[in-house]
Short mmCIF file of C-alpha atoms and ligand atoms in Angstrom, two decimals:
data_model
loop_
_atom_site.label_atom_id
_atom_site.label_comp_id
_atom_site.label_asym_id
_atom_site.label_seq_id
_atom_site.Cartn_x
_atom_site.Cartn_y
_atom_site.Cartn_z
CA UNK A 1 5.91 26.61 -18.22
CA UNK A 2 5.21 23.80 -15.93
CA UNK A 3 7.73 21.88 -13.76
CA UNK A 4 4.78 19.39 -12.97
CA UNK A 5 5.53 16.14 -14.88
CA UNK A 6 6.12 12.54 -14.67
CA UNK A 7 9.84 13.20 -14.06
CA UNK A 8 8.97 15.48 -11.06
CA UNK A 9 6.87 12.87 -9.64
CA UNK A 10 9.25 10.25 -9.92
CA UNK A 11 11.99 12.75 -8.42
CA UNK A 12 9.67 13.21 -5.66
CA UNK A 13 9.39 9.37 -4.92
CA UNK A 14 12.87 8.92 -4.76
CA UNK A 15 14.02 12.22 -3.00
CA UNK A 16 11.44 12.99 -0.68
CA UNK A 17 12.61 10.81 1.94
CA UNK A 18 16.05 12.59 1.92
CA UNK A 19 14.70 16.00 1.45
CA UNK A 20 11.89 15.24 4.39
CA UNK A 21 14.44 13.63 6.62
CA UNK A 22 16.77 16.69 6.21
CA UNK A 23 14.03 19.19 6.93
CA UNK A 24 13.34 17.34 10.05
CA UNK A 25 17.03 17.63 11.00
CA UNK A 26 17.11 21.20 10.50
CA UNK A 27 13.46 21.68 12.53
CA UNK A 28 15.56 19.76 15.42
CA UNK A 29 18.76 22.19 15.03
CA UNK A 30 16.76 25.23 14.67
CA UNK A 31 14.74 24.46 17.69
CA UNK A 32 17.81 23.54 19.66
CA UNK A 33 19.33 26.76 18.85
CA UNK A 34 16.14 28.58 19.69
CA UNK A 35 16.37 26.89 23.21
CA UNK A 36 20.01 27.80 23.67
CA UNK A 37 21.24 24.35 22.86
CA UNK A 38 23.78 23.07 20.35
CA UNK A 39 21.21 20.44 19.28
CA UNK A 40 21.74 17.04 17.19
CA UNK A 41 23.53 16.84 13.77
CA UNK A 42 21.29 17.47 10.75
CA UNK A 43 21.68 13.81 9.83
CA UNK A 44 20.09 12.69 12.90
CA UNK A 45 16.63 11.85 11.53
CA UNK A 46 18.27 9.26 9.19
CA UNK A 47 20.35 7.67 12.11
CA UNK A 48 17.36 7.47 14.18
CA UNK A 49 15.41 5.37 11.21
CA UNK A 50 18.48 3.57 10.34
CA UNK A 51 18.45 2.54 14.00
CA UNK A 52 14.61 1.80 14.12
CA UNK A 53 15.19 -0.37 11.00
CA UNK A 54 17.77 -2.47 12.67
CA UNK A 55 15.90 -3.11 15.90
CA UNK A 56 13.81 -5.87 16.66
CA UNK A 57 10.15 -5.21 15.54
CA UNK A 58 7.55 -6.06 18.28
CA UNK A 59 4.20 -6.60 16.38
CA UNK A 60 0.99 -6.26 18.74
CA UNK A 61 -1.41 -7.10 15.71
CA UNK A 62 -0.30 -8.33 12.25
CA UNK A 63 -2.93 -5.86 10.78
CA UNK A 64 -0.37 -3.25 11.69
CA UNK A 65 1.97 -4.25 9.00
CA UNK A 66 -0.52 -3.85 6.42
CA UNK A 67 -2.06 -0.73 7.79
CA UNK A 68 1.46 1.10 7.86
CA UNK A 69 2.28 -0.03 4.49
CA UNK A 70 -0.75 1.20 3.11
CA UNK A 71 0.03 4.48 5.01
CA UNK A 72 3.38 4.73 3.06
CA UNK A 73 2.14 3.85 -0.19
CA UNK A 74 -0.92 6.16 -0.18
CA UNK A 75 1.13 9.23 1.23
CA UNK A 76 3.82 8.55 -1.42
CA UNK A 77 0.89 8.13 -4.00
CA UNK A 78 -0.59 11.59 -2.88
CA UNK A 79 2.65 13.47 -3.39
CA UNK A 80 3.49 11.63 -6.62
CA UNK A 81 0.08 12.50 -8.06
CA UNK A 82 0.33 15.99 -6.74
CA UNK A 83 3.92 16.68 -8.60
CA UNK A 84 2.77 15.05 -11.65
CA UNK A 85 0.23 17.77 -12.12
CA UNK A 86 -2.85 15.64 -11.34
CA UNK A 87 -6.31 16.44 -10.02
CA UNK A 88 -6.04 18.41 -6.73
CA UNK A 89 -9.31 16.80 -5.13
CA UNK A 90 -7.89 13.41 -6.02
CA UNK A 91 -4.81 14.57 -4.35
CA UNK A 92 -6.48 15.52 -1.14
CA UNK A 93 -8.81 12.25 -1.09
CA UNK A 94 -6.02 10.18 -1.27
CA UNK A 95 -4.46 12.09 1.76
CA UNK A 96 -7.35 11.54 3.59
CA UNK A 97 -7.21 7.93 2.90
CA UNK A 98 -3.67 7.40 3.82
CA UNK A 99 -4.55 9.42 7.09
CA UNK A 100 -7.41 6.87 7.73
CA UNK A 101 -4.89 4.06 7.43
CA UNK A 102 -2.64 5.67 9.90
CA UNK A 103 -5.60 5.90 12.35
CA UNK A 104 -6.34 2.20 11.90
CA UNK A 105 -2.61 1.27 12.49
CA UNK A 106 -3.07 2.68 16.08
CA UNK A 107 -6.47 1.66 16.79
CA UNK A 108 -5.93 -2.05 15.58
CA UNK A 109 -3.44 -2.29 18.50
CA UNK A 110 -6.20 -2.37 20.97
CA UNK A 111 -4.41 -0.57 23.60
CA UNK A 112 -5.65 2.19 25.42
CA UNK A 113 -3.03 4.88 24.53
CA UNK A 114 -3.09 3.96 20.87
CA UNK A 115 -6.94 3.98 20.96
CA UNK A 116 -7.20 7.46 22.61
CA UNK A 117 -4.83 8.82 20.02
CA UNK A 118 -6.46 7.32 17.11
CA UNK A 119 -9.81 9.36 18.32
CA UNK A 120 -7.76 12.47 18.67
CA UNK A 121 -6.27 11.92 15.16
CA UNK A 122 -9.87 11.48 13.68
CA UNK A 123 -11.02 14.82 15.47
CA UNK A 124 -8.10 16.51 14.18
CA UNK A 125 -8.93 15.43 10.68
CA UNK A 126 -12.37 16.51 11.12
CA UNK A 127 -10.80 19.99 12.19
CA UNK A 128 -8.54 20.42 9.24
CA UNK A 129 -10.52 18.79 6.41
CA UNK A 130 -12.87 21.53 5.64
CA UNK A 131 -10.07 23.95 4.87
CA UNK A 132 -8.12 21.39 2.61
CA UNK A 133 -11.37 20.92 0.49
CA UNK A 134 -11.94 24.71 0.55
CA UNK A 135 -8.23 25.29 -0.75
CA UNK A 136 -8.96 22.85 -3.48
CA UNK A 137 -12.22 24.95 -4.55
CA UNK A 138 -10.33 28.19 -4.11
CA UNK A 139 -7.73 27.17 -6.46
CA UNK A 140 -10.52 26.08 -8.93
CA UNK A 141 -12.30 29.61 -8.59
CA UNK A 142 -9.01 31.32 -9.36
CA UNK A 143 -7.63 29.44 -12.15
CA UNK A 144 -10.52 27.58 -13.72
CA UNK A 145 -9.15 24.17 -12.99
CA UNK A 146 -8.60 21.54 -10.37
CA UNK A 147 -5.24 19.93 -12.23
CA UNK A 148 -2.16 21.04 -10.52
CA UNK A 149 -0.52 21.60 -13.71
CA UNK A 150 -2.98 24.09 -14.73
CA UNK A 151 -2.91 25.94 -11.60
CA UNK A 152 0.85 26.28 -11.71
CA UNK A 153 0.79 27.58 -15.33
CA UNK A 154 -1.52 30.37 -14.30
CA UNK A 155 -0.59 33.85 -15.20
CA UNK A 156 -1.11 35.08 -11.72
CA UNK A 157 0.13 33.47 -8.47
CA UNK A 158 -2.97 31.64 -6.58
CA UNK A 159 -1.98 33.83 -3.57
CA UNK A 160 -3.13 37.09 -5.17
CA UNK A 161 -6.70 35.93 -5.47
CA UNK A 162 -6.58 33.51 -2.29
CA UNK A 163 -4.78 35.16 0.47
CA UNK A 164 -7.39 34.21 2.81
CA UNK A 165 -7.19 30.45 1.75
CA UNK A 166 -3.46 30.82 2.01
CA UNK A 167 -3.56 32.01 5.89
CA UNK A 168 -6.29 29.10 6.60
CA UNK A 169 -4.07 26.64 4.81
CA UNK A 170 -1.12 27.90 7.22
CA UNK A 171 -3.12 27.17 10.20
CA UNK A 172 -4.13 23.76 9.30
CA UNK A 173 -0.43 22.98 8.54
CA UNK A 174 0.38 23.32 12.09
CA UNK A 175 -1.96 20.59 12.80
CA UNK A 176 -0.97 18.46 9.66
CA UNK A 177 2.84 18.73 10.65
CA UNK A 178 1.92 17.46 14.22
CA UNK A 179 3.55 20.71 15.73
CA UNK A 180 2.60 22.39 19.42
CA UNK A 181 0.02 23.73 20.10
CA UNK A 182 -1.60 21.02 17.76
CA UNK A 183 0.28 18.03 18.67
CA UNK A 184 -2.58 16.27 20.23
CA UNK A 185 -2.41 12.68 18.70
CA UNK A 186 1.21 12.32 18.38
CA UNK A 187 4.38 14.43 18.05
CA UNK A 188 8.04 14.37 17.46
CA UNK A 189 8.92 15.44 20.91
CA UNK A 190 8.78 12.98 23.35
CA UNK A 191 7.05 12.61 26.82
CA UNK A 192 3.56 13.17 25.24
CA UNK A 193 0.52 12.86 27.62
CA UNK A 194 -0.15 9.72 25.69
CA UNK A 195 2.89 8.23 25.85
CA UNK A 196 3.77 8.51 21.96
CA UNK A 197 0.13 8.81 20.69
CA UNK A 198 -0.70 7.08 17.48
CA UNK A 199 3.04 5.57 17.39
CA UNK A 200 2.82 4.32 21.03
CA UNK A 201 2.84 0.75 19.97
CA UNK A 202 4.56 0.82 16.95
CA UNK A 203 8.30 -0.44 17.11
CA UNK A 204 11.40 -1.13 14.89
CA UNK A 205 11.15 -1.53 11.26
CA UNK A 206 7.11 -0.48 11.19
CA UNK A 207 7.91 2.61 13.38
CA UNK A 208 10.86 3.40 10.76
CA UNK A 209 8.20 3.32 8.01
CA UNK A 210 6.04 5.58 9.77
CA UNK A 211 8.83 8.08 10.13
CA UNK A 212 9.45 7.76 6.37
CA UNK A 213 5.76 8.24 5.54
CA UNK A 214 5.88 11.51 7.71
CA UNK A 215 8.62 12.66 5.57
CA UNK A 216 6.84 12.22 2.24
CA UNK A 217 3.71 13.83 3.82
CA UNK A 218 5.81 17.06 4.81
CA UNK A 219 7.41 17.67 1.48
CA UNK A 220 4.00 17.16 -0.24
CA UNK A 221 2.50 19.76 2.19
CA UNK A 222 5.10 22.40 1.60
CA UNK A 223 4.33 21.42 -2.32
CA UNK A 224 0.98 22.71 -1.76
CA UNK A 225 2.18 25.83 -0.10
CA UNK A 226 4.45 26.30 -3.09
CA UNK A 227 1.53 26.00 -5.43
CA UNK A 228 0.09 29.12 -3.85
CA UNK A 229 3.04 31.13 -5.10
CA UNK A 230 3.69 29.22 -8.72
CA UNK A 231 2.72 30.83 -11.83
CA UNK A 232 3.74 30.70 -15.29
CA UNK A 233 7.10 32.60 -14.89
CA UNK A 234 10.28 30.90 -13.77
CA UNK A 235 10.93 33.24 -11.16
CA UNK A 236 8.25 31.95 -9.25
CA UNK A 237 10.08 28.80 -8.24
CA UNK A 238 12.56 30.46 -6.29
CA UNK A 239 10.15 32.65 -4.64
CA UNK A 240 7.93 29.66 -3.73
CA UNK A 241 11.09 27.95 -2.36
CA UNK A 242 11.84 30.86 0.01
CA UNK A 243 8.01 31.10 1.06
CA UNK A 244 8.07 27.64 1.77
CA UNK A 245 11.30 28.10 4.18
CA UNK A 246 9.77 31.07 5.84
CA UNK A 247 6.58 28.88 6.52
CA UNK A 248 8.52 26.18 8.04
CA UNK A 249 10.62 28.59 10.18
CA UNK A 250 7.35 30.21 11.51
CA UNK A 251 5.92 26.63 12.30
CA UNK A 252 8.89 25.89 14.39
CA UNK A 253 8.99 29.13 16.21
CA UNK A 254 5.22 28.75 17.06
CA UNK A 255 6.02 24.99 17.87
CA UNK A 256 8.67 26.28 20.22
CA UNK A 257 6.79 29.10 22.08
CA UNK A 258 3.26 27.33 22.49
CA UNK A 259 1.88 24.79 24.67
CA UNK A 260 -0.31 22.06 23.66
CA UNK A 261 -4.14 23.13 23.56
CA UNK A 262 -7.19 21.01 24.27
CA UNK A 263 -9.18 19.29 21.67
CA UNK A 264 -11.97 21.41 21.90
CA UNK A 265 -10.10 24.58 21.45
CA UNK A 266 -8.21 22.82 18.45
CA UNK A 267 -11.54 22.02 16.97
CA UNK A 268 -13.36 25.38 17.36
CA UNK A 269 -10.27 27.38 16.42
CA UNK A 270 -9.72 25.50 13.34
CA UNK A 271 -13.31 25.87 12.12
CA UNK A 272 -13.57 29.66 13.29
CA UNK A 273 -10.18 30.14 11.18
CA UNK A 274 -11.58 28.32 8.41
CA UNK A 275 -14.67 30.31 8.47
CA UNK A 276 -12.92 33.78 8.60
CA UNK A 277 -10.18 33.06 6.13
CA UNK A 278 -11.25 30.50 3.57
CA UNK A 279 -15.22 31.05 3.28
CA UNK A 280 -14.82 34.99 3.47
CA UNK A 281 -12.26 34.63 0.66
CA UNK A 282 -14.38 32.35 -1.22
CA UNK A 283 -17.42 34.63 -0.92
CA UNK A 284 -15.34 37.74 -2.19
CA UNK A 285 -13.91 35.66 -5.10
CA UNK A 286 -17.14 34.16 -6.31
CA UNK A 287 -18.67 38.02 -6.20
CA UNK A 288 -15.76 39.04 -8.48
CA UNK A 289 -16.75 36.25 -10.80
CA UNK A 290 -20.34 37.37 -10.75
CA UNK A 291 -19.23 40.99 -11.63
CA UNK A 292 -17.36 39.96 -14.38
CA UNK B 1 23.77 1.66 7.64
CA UNK B 2 24.58 4.04 10.46
CA UNK B 3 25.65 2.39 13.90
CA UNK B 4 22.86 2.19 16.33
CA UNK B 5 24.66 3.98 18.89
CA UNK B 6 24.11 7.22 16.85
CA UNK B 7 20.55 7.23 18.18
CA UNK B 8 20.14 6.37 21.62
CA UNK B 9 16.61 6.67 22.95
CA UNK B 10 16.53 6.57 26.84
CA UNK B 11 13.52 5.36 28.62
CA UNK B 12 13.71 6.97 32.29
CA UNK B 13 11.88 5.10 35.02
CA UNK B 14 11.48 6.25 38.69
CA UNK B 15 11.41 3.17 40.86
CA UNK B 16 11.52 4.24 44.32
CA UNK B 17 13.82 7.10 44.29
CA UNK B 18 14.04 10.31 46.39
CA UNK B 19 13.74 12.22 43.09
CA UNK B 20 17.33 13.39 43.56
CA UNK B 21 18.66 11.27 40.77
CA UNK B 22 15.58 12.11 38.51
CA UNK B 23 16.15 15.58 38.47
CA UNK B 24 19.80 15.03 37.71
CA UNK B 25 18.80 12.64 34.73
CA UNK B 26 16.59 15.73 33.41
CA UNK B 27 19.56 17.86 33.81
CA UNK B 28 21.33 16.16 31.38
CA UNK B 29 18.95 17.25 28.49
CA UNK B 30 19.12 21.19 29.75
CA UNK B 31 21.29 23.43 27.48
CA UNK B 32 24.13 22.94 30.02
CA UNK B 33 24.94 19.39 29.22
CA UNK B 34 22.48 19.04 25.95
CA UNK B 35 22.44 15.30 25.70
CA UNK B 36 20.51 15.54 22.43
CA UNK B 37 24.08 16.47 20.69
CA UNK B 38 24.51 12.95 20.73
CA UNK B 39 21.13 11.94 19.61
CA UNK B 40 19.92 10.98 22.79
CA UNK B 41 16.08 11.52 23.32
CA UNK B 42 14.34 11.09 26.43
CA UNK B 43 11.47 9.08 25.40
CA UNK B 44 8.39 7.99 27.47
CA UNK B 45 7.52 4.77 25.23
CA UNK B 46 9.46 1.69 26.22
CA UNK B 47 8.55 0.16 22.84
CA UNK B 48 10.94 3.02 21.33
CA UNK B 49 13.64 3.03 23.70
CA UNK B 50 17.14 1.34 23.63
CA UNK B 51 18.42 2.34 27.03
CA UNK B 52 16.73 1.96 30.42
CA UNK B 53 17.43 4.22 32.94
CA UNK B 54 16.36 3.25 36.37
CA UNK B 55 16.81 5.59 39.56
CA UNK B 56 15.90 4.42 43.07
CA UNK B 57 15.96 1.41 44.63
CA UNK B 58 13.25 -1.57 43.91
CA UNK B 59 10.26 -2.10 46.09
CA UNK B 60 7.27 -4.63 46.17
CA UNK B 61 5.12 -2.49 44.28
CA UNK B 62 7.43 -1.23 41.66
CA UNK B 63 9.23 -4.43 40.85
CA UNK B 64 6.47 -5.69 38.43
CA UNK B 65 6.36 -2.44 36.60
CA UNK B 66 10.03 -2.52 36.02
CA UNK B 67 9.87 -6.15 34.82
CA UNK B 68 7.05 -5.12 32.35
CA UNK B 69 9.01 -1.92 31.03
CA UNK B 70 12.12 -4.20 30.22
CA UNK B 71 9.95 -6.90 28.59
CA UNK B 72 8.34 -4.18 26.42
CA UNK B 73 11.63 -2.87 25.17
CA UNK B 74 12.59 -4.41 21.95
CA UNK B 75 16.18 -5.86 21.64
CA UNK B 76 18.97 -4.83 21.73
CA UNK B 77 18.41 -2.87 24.89
CA UNK B 78 20.75 -1.89 27.80
CA UNK B 79 19.75 -1.06 31.34
CA UNK B 80 21.53 1.51 33.17
CA UNK B 81 20.98 1.80 37.07
CA UNK B 82 21.55 5.48 38.07
CA UNK B 83 22.57 6.56 41.54
CA UNK B 84 23.32 4.28 44.68
CA UNK B 85 19.80 3.33 45.36
CA UNK B 86 19.44 1.61 41.92
CA UNK B 87 22.74 0.12 42.17
CA UNK B 88 22.27 -1.67 45.71
CA UNK B 89 19.34 -0.04 47.49
CA UNK B 90 21.68 2.55 49.10
CA UNK B 91 20.54 4.36 51.96
CA UNK B 92 17.14 2.41 51.90
CA UNK B 93 18.61 -0.85 51.60
CA UNK B 94 17.66 -1.96 55.06
CA UNK B 95 14.06 -0.84 55.18
CA UNK B 96 11.45 -3.61 54.99
CA UNK B 97 9.95 -2.74 51.72
CA UNK B 98 13.10 -2.49 49.61
CA UNK B 99 14.29 -5.41 47.93
CA UNK B 100 17.47 -3.97 46.63
CA UNK B 101 18.98 -2.49 43.40
CA UNK B 102 17.46 -2.68 40.13
CA UNK B 103 19.53 -5.88 39.40
CA UNK B 104 17.04 -7.57 41.67
CA UNK B 105 14.58 -7.88 38.80
CA UNK B 106 16.12 -7.02 35.57
CA UNK B 107 19.85 -7.62 34.23
CA UNK B 108 21.70 -4.36 34.81
CA UNK B 109 24.58 -3.65 32.34
CA UNK B 110 25.86 -0.20 33.66
CA UNK B 111 26.20 0.88 37.29
CA UNK B 112 26.37 4.60 37.86
CA UNK B 113 27.23 5.45 41.62
CA UNK B 114 26.58 8.78 43.51
CA UNK B 115 23.80 9.99 45.71
CA UNK B 116 22.76 12.05 43.79
CA UNK B 117 24.49 10.78 40.66
CA UNK B 118 26.02 13.82 38.89
CA UNK B 119 25.08 14.74 35.49
CA UNK B 120 28.31 14.02 34.27
CA UNK B 121 28.66 10.47 35.49
CA UNK B 122 25.09 9.73 34.24
CA UNK B 123 26.38 11.06 30.52
CA UNK B 124 29.28 8.86 31.27
CA UNK B 125 27.19 5.99 31.97
CA UNK B 126 25.17 6.50 29.19
CA UNK B 127 28.23 6.62 26.80
CA UNK B 128 29.27 3.06 28.42
CA UNK B 129 25.53 2.04 27.60
CA UNK B 130 25.93 3.04 24.11
CA UNK B 131 29.09 1.08 23.57
CA UNK B 132 27.33 -1.96 25.04
CA UNK B 133 24.35 -1.55 22.70
CA UNK B 134 26.66 -1.90 19.76
CA UNK B 135 28.07 -4.98 21.09
CA UNK B 136 24.63 -6.48 21.82
CA UNK B 137 23.54 -5.56 18.30
CA UNK B 138 26.48 -7.24 16.87
CA UNK B 139 25.74 -10.27 18.99
CA UNK B 140 22.13 -10.21 18.09
CA UNK B 141 23.01 -10.21 14.38
CA UNK B 142 24.91 -13.54 14.83
CA UNK B 143 22.35 -14.89 16.94
CA UNK B 144 24.21 -15.22 20.06
CA UNK B 145 22.50 -12.47 22.29
CA UNK B 146 21.97 -14.93 25.11
CA UNK B 147 25.31 -15.96 25.23
CA UNK B 148 26.68 -12.55 25.10
CA UNK B 149 24.33 -11.66 28.09
CA UNK B 150 25.48 -14.72 30.09
CA UNK B 151 28.80 -13.85 29.74
CA UNK B 152 28.39 -10.23 30.69
CA UNK B 153 26.46 -11.17 33.79
CA UNK B 154 29.33 -13.49 34.83
CA UNK B 155 31.93 -10.83 34.29
CA UNK B 156 30.02 -8.43 36.50
CA UNK B 157 29.55 -10.68 39.20
CA UNK B 158 33.10 -11.35 39.22
CA UNK B 159 33.97 -7.80 39.32
CA UNK B 160 31.33 -7.31 42.36
CA UNK B 161 32.94 -10.31 44.15
CA UNK B 162 36.36 -8.92 43.66
S1 SF4 C 301 20.84 7.60 45.36
FE1 SF4 C 301 20.51 9.33 46.36
S2 SF4 C 301 19.58 11.15 45.27
FE2 SF4 C 301 19.42 9.07 44.21
S3 SF4 C 301 17.52 8.38 44.61
FE3 SF4 C 301 18.88 7.43 45.96
S4 SF4 C 301 18.83 8.78 47.85
FE4 SF4 C 301 17.81 9.92 46.11
#
């Protein structure tokens, strides 16, 4: 039994912005409760984007619109391909391409804060990319296929064979979600050292599009988390949803209790964690294959 | 579409303040007052801001910065002068380097008096500003934002004279 199909992909394209926005609202509410505040309404992210869409858009460089649109399109494509059940490698490559468009959005503004943030974003990509690729390889070793459809239809959940990959992926998830301690290039919380990082020179409609792209991205990322849990049984679907929620809660908790790290620490820790979790797990799985 | 007033993002700039008002501005975001309940975010980026909070008087050095920040904010935007210094220059009015209140360089929409302005009155000022934001949005939609601002300025001047 597999839920990955073109209907699921279409559902993602239509519903992901709503689910993603709702997740962001939940994040802000839970964060506020952790800090002893009441916090904004759950719909606040939608109010924010609706306001941004209504505001004047100050364009610094006309290339920006093109780059931001490409960012949104490729993020949506990444998710759609994933939920269609496509090739995991292609999914991750298209995610990287989307990320590069986002970097270019900032660097074409030709402004000091945006440029610095663009460099930091590239650095972050360098830090998490090995783990992302390893995850794809891990899924292949565990299930014998790169296709999301087949991975989700395996008899055994991926996490049984790939616990190390799962932990490593959780670590880089904090980078991808742009949460403390890894919100170096930009973050949802105001008062960054780099003004607003990658978003410093975006305003109005363009900024609204970036927010929507992040929502698409977040839903996709939790799709990957769920893929570790899914198997051929129907009950794995609710379990996957619960795991996704717990992981999100953990990310919010870490976000609230940690301060931003320097880029060197981000880079070395990401690679060390990748080596200790992903690579070790990879070796174990390969040895098991040899022994068979 | 939701009203703009549901998500007022604030840019806070300390012109030549004694820091008294700045501490009160930040106090609005603490758990006691929790301005984020109403969607208020204290952003550091003029390009994302809707409301410009200025504390302290304007001097020769910061007048260009205030002007620059104001120009970088996308329309519609509202300026709130927080504290008596930002309103008129306050106790520093007569000093040689102070030009006066924030209205010497940018059009101010809301004046929040007090030395230091209390968080309650700052939030009150922001609520007033939010109302003006919606009015300005409507004016912008009809393409008569300049007209609105001119009329608004005149009204304020009359109030001051009275
Ligand atoms: S109004 Fe009072 S507290 Fe505020 S900046 Fe002026 S002197 Fe300081």
